[in-house]
PDB file of C-alpha atoms in Angstrom:
ATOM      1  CA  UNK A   1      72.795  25.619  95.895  1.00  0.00           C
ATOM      2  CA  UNK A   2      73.353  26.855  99.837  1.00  0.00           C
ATOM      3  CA  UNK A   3      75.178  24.805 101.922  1.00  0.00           C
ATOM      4  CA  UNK A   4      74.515  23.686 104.877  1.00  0.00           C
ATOM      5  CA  UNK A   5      76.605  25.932 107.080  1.00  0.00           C
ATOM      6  CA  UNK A   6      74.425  28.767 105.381  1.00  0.00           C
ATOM      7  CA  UNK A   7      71.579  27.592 105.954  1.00  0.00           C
ATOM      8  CA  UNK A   8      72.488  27.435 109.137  1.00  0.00           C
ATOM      9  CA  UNK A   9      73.806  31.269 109.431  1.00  0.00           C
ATOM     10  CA  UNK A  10      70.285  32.194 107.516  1.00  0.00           C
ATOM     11  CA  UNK A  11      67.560  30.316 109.475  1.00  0.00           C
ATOM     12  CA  UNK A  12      67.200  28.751 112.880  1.00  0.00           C
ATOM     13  CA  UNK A  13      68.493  25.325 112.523  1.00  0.00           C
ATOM     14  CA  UNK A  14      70.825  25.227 115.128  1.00  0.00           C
ATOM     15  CA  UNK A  15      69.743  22.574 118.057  1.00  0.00           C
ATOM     16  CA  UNK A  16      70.039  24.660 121.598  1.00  0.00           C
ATOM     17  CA  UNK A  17      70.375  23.365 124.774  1.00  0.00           C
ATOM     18  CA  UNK A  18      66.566  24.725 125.346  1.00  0.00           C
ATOM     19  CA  UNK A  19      65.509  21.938 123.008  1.00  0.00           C
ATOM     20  CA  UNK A  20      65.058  25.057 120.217  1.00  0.00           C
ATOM     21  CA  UNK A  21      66.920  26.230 116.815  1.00  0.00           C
ATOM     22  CA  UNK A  22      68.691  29.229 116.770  1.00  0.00           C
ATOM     23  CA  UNK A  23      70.800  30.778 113.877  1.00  0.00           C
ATOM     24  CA  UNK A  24      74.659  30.011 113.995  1.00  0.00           C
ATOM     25  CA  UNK A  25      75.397  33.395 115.050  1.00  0.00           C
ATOM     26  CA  UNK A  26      72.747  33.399 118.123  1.00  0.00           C
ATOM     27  CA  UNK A  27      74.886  30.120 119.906  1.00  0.00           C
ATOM     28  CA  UNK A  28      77.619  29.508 121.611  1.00  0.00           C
ATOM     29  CA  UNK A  29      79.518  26.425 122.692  1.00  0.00           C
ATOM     30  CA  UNK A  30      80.685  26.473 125.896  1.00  0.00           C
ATOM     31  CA  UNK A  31      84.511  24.695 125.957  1.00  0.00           C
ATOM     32  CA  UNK A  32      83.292  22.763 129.408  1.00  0.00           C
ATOM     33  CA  UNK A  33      80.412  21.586 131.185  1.00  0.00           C
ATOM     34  CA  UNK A  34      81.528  23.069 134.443  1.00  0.00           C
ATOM     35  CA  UNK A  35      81.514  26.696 132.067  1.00  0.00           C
ATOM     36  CA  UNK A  36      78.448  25.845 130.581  1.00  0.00           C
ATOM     37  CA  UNK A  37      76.911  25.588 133.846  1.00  0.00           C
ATOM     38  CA  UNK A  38      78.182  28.708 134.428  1.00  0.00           C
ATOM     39  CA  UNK A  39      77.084  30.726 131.679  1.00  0.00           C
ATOM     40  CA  UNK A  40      73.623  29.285 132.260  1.00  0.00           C
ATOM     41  CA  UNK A  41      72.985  30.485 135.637  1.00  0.00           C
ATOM     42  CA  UNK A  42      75.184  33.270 135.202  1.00  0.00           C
ATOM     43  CA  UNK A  43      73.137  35.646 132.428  1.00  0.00           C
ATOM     44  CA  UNK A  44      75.740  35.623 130.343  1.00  0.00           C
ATOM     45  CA  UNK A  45      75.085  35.736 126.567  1.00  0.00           C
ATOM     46  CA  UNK A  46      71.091  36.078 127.554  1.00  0.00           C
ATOM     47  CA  UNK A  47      69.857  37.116 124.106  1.00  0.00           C
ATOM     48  CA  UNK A  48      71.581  33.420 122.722  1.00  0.00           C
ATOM     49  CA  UNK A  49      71.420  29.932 123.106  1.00  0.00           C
ATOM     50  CA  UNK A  50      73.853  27.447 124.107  1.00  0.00           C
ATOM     51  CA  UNK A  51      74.419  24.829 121.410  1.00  0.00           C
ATOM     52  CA  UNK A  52      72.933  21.546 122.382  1.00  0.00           C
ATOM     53  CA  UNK A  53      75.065  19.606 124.990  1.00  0.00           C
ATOM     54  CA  UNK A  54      74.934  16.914 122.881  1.00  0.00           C
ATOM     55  CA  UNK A  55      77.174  18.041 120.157  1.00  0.00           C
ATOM     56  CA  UNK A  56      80.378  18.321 121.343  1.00  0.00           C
ATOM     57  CA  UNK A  57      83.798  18.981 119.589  1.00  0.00           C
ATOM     58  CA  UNK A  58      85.060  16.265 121.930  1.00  0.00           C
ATOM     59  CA  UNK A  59      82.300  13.396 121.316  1.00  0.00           C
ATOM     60  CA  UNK A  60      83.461  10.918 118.035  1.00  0.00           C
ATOM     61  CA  UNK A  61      79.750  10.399 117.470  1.00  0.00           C
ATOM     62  CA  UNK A  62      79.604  14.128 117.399  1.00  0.00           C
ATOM     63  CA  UNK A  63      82.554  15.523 116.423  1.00  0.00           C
ATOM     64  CA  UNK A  64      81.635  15.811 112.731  1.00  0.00           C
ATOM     65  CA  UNK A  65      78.494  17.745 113.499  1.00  0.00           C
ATOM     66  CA  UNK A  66      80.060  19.808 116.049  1.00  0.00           C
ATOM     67  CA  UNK A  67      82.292  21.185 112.697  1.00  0.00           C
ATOM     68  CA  UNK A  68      79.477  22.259 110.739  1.00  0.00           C
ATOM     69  CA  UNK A  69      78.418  23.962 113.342  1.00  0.00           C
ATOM     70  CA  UNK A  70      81.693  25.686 113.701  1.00  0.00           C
ATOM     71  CA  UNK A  71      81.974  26.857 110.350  1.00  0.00           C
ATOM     72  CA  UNK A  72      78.203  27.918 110.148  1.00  0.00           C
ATOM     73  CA  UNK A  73      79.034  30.583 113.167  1.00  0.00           C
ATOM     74  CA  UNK A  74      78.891  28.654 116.405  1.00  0.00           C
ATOM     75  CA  UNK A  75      81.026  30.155 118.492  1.00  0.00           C
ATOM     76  CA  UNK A  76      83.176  28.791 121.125  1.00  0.00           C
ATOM     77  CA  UNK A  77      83.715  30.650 124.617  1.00  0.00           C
ATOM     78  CA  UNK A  78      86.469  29.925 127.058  1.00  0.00           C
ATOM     79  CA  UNK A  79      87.697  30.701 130.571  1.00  0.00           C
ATOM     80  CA  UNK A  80      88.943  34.288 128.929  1.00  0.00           C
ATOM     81  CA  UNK A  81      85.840  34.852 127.034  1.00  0.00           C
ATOM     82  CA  UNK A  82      84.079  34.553 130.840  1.00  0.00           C
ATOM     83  CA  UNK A  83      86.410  36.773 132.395  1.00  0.00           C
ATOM     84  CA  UNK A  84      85.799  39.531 129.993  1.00  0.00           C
ATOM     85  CA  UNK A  85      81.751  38.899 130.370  1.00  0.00           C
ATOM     86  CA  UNK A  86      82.653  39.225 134.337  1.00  0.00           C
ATOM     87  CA  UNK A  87      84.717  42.721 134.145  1.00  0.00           C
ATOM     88  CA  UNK A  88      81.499  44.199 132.797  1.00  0.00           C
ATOM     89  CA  UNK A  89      79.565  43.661 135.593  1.00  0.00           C
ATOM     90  CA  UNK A  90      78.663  45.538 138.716  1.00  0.00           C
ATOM     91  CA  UNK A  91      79.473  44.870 142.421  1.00  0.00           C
ATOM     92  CA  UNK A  92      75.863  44.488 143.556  1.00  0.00           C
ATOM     93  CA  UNK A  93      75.703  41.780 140.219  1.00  0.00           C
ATOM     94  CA  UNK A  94      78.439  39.640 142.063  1.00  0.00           C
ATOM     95  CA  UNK A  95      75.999  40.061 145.868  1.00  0.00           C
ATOM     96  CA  UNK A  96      73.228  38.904 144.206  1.00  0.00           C
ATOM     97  CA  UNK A  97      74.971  35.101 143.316  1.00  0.00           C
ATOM     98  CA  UNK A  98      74.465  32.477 145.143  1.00  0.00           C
ATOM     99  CA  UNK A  99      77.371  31.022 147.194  1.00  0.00           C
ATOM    100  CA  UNK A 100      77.216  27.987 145.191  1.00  0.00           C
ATOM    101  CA  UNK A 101      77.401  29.960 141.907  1.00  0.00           C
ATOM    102  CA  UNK A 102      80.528  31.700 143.567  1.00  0.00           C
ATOM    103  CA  UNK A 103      82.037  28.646 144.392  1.00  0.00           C
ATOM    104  CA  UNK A 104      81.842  26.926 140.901  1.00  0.00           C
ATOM    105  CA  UNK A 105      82.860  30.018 139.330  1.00  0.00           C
ATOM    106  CA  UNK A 106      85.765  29.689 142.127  1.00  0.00           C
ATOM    107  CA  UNK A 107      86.471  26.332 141.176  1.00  0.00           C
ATOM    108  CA  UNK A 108      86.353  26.645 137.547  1.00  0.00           C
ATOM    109  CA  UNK A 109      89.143  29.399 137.694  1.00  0.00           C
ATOM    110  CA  UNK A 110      91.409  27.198 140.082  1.00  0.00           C
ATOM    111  CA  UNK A 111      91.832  24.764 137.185  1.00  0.00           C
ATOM    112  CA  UNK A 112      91.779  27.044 134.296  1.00  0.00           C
ATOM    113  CA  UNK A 113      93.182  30.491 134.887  1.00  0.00           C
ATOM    114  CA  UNK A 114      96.353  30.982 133.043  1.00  0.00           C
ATOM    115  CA  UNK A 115      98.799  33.241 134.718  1.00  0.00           C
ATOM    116  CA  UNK A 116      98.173  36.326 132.008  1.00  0.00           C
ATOM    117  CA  UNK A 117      94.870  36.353 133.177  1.00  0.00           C
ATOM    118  CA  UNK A 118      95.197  36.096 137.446  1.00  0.00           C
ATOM    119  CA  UNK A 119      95.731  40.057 137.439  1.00  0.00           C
ATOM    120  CA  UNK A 120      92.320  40.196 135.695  1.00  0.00           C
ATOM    121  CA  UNK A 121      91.222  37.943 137.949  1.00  0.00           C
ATOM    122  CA  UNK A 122      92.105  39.694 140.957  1.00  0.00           C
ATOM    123  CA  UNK A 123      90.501  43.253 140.126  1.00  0.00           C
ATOM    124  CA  UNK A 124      86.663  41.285 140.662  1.00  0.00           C
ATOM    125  CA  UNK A 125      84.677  41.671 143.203  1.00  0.00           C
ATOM    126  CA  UNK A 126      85.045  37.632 143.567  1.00  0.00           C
ATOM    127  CA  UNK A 127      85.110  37.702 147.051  1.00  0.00           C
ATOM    128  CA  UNK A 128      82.023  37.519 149.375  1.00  0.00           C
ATOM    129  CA  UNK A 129      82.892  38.705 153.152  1.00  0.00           C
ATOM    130  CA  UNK A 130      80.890  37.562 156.109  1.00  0.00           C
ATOM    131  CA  UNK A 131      78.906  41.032 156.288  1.00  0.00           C
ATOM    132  CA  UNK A 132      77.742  40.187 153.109  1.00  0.00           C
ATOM    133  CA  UNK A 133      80.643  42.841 151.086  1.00  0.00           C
ATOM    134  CA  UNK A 134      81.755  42.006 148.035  1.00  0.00           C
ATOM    135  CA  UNK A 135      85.553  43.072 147.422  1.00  0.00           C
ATOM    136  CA  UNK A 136      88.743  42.368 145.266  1.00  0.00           C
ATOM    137  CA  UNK A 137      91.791  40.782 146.115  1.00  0.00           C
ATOM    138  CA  UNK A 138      94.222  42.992 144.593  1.00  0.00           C
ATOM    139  CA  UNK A 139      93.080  46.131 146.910  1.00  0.00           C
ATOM    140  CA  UNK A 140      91.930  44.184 149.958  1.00  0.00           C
ATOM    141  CA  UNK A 141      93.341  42.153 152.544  1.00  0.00           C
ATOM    142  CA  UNK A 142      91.183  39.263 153.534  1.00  0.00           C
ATOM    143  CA  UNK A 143      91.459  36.277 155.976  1.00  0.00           C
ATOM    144  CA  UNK A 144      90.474  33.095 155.732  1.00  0.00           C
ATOM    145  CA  UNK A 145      87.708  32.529 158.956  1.00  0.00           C
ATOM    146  CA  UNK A 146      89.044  30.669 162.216  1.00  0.00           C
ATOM    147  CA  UNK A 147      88.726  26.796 161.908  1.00  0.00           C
ATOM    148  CA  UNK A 148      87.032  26.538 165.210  1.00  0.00           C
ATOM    149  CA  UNK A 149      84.657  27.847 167.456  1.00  0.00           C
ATOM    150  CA  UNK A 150      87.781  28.437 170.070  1.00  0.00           C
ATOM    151  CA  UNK A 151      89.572  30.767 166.960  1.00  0.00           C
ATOM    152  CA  UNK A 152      86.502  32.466 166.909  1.00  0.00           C
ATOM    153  CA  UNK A 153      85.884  33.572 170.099  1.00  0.00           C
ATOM    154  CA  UNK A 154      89.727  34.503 170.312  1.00  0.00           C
ATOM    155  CA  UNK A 155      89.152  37.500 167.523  1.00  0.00           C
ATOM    156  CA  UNK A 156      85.692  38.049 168.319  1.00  0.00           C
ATOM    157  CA  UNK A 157      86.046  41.595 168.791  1.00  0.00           C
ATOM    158  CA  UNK A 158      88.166  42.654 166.039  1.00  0.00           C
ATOM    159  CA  UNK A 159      85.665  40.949 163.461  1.00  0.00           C
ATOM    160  CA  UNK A 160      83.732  44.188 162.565  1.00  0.00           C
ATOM    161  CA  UNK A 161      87.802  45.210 161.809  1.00  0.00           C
ATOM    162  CA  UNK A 162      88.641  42.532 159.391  1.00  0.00           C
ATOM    163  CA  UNK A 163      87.884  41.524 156.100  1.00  0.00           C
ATOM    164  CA  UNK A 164      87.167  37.798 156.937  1.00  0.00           C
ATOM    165  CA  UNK A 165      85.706  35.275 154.022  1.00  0.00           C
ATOM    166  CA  UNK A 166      82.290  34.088 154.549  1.00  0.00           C
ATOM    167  CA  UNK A 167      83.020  30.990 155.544  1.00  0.00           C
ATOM    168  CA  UNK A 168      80.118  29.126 153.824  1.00  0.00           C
ATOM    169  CA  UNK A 169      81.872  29.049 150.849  1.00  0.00           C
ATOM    170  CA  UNK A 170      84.593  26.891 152.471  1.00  0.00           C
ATOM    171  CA  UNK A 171      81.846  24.140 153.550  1.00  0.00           C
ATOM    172  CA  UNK A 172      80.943  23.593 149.881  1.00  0.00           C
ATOM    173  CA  UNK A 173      82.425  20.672 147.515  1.00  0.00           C
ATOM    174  CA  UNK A 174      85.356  21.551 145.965  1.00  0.00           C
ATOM    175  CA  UNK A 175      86.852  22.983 148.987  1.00  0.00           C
ATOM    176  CA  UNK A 176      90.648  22.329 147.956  1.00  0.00           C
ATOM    177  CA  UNK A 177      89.961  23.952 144.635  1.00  0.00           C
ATOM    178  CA  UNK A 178      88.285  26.787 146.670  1.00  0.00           C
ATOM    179  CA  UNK A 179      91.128  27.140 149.124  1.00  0.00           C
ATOM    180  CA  UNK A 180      93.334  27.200 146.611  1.00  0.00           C
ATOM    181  CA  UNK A 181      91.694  29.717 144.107  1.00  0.00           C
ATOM    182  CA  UNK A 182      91.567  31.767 147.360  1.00  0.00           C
TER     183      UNK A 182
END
């Protein structure tokens, strides 16, 4: 007789976030909701499903079910298992996010990097210039933009000079977690 948890691994039974079944090795659980918003918008893990949002390792009503689905294959991804996703992609992948995709994923990282992976961290193409350029922190010098219209006018003509953040993604919420990621 086949348990459960291979049944699972051998047919779609799996409930995805989609409303679908998938086999246990086709989904992932995302460890947050601010990640699994992520990975949804993101691309990431395209060819899979994200396991229900329902079952959750950290719901009581759940947390049974949420085992099963562990030991059938469900795999869980993390703030490292993103970063590693992110270091495969391209610059012109990071221009074509939205600000408010950059400033979750900005947020996300300001309360869950660890300090083994903020090298990592700085070698993306994370940050969005005013022009529109994507660069990294760890080979580029950038500056926050002037706070008022007064600042502005004072460097207005070294700005095609600097590396100055688009400052859009300051006016989002979240803008201490921003600031400080930055």
């Amino acid at each position: 007789v086949k348990t459960l948890e291979d049944a699972m691994g051998e047919k779609p039974l799996v409930p995805t976030q989609d409303g679908g079944y998938a086999k246990a090795e086709n989904v992932f659980y995302p460890e947050s909701t601010p990640l699994r918003k992520l990975v949804k918008s993101s691309g990431m893990y395209s060819d899979s499903s994200l396991l229900h949002p329902y079952i959750r390792k950290d719901a009581k009503e759940s947390e049974r079910c949420f085992d099963v689905m562990a030991k059938a294959g469900v795999k869980e991804i993390n703030a490292s298992d993103l970063l590693c996703w992110l270091e495969e992609q391209s610059c012109k992948w990071f221009k074509n996010k939205t600000n408010k995709w950059l400033c979750s994923l900005y947020i996300y990282f300001n309360r869950r990097w660890s300090e083994s992976e903020l090298e990592r961290i700085k070698e993306l193409p994370l940050v969005r210039l005013e022009n529109g350029e994507h660069v990294c922190v760890s080979d580029q010098l950038v500056y926050f933009p002037p706070e008022t219209d007064e600042d502005l006018e004072d460097i207005k003509p070294l700005l095609n000079d600097l590396r100055i953040l688009k400052s859009t993604l300051l006016r989002k919420e979240g803008y201490n977690d921003i600031k400080a990621f930055l």
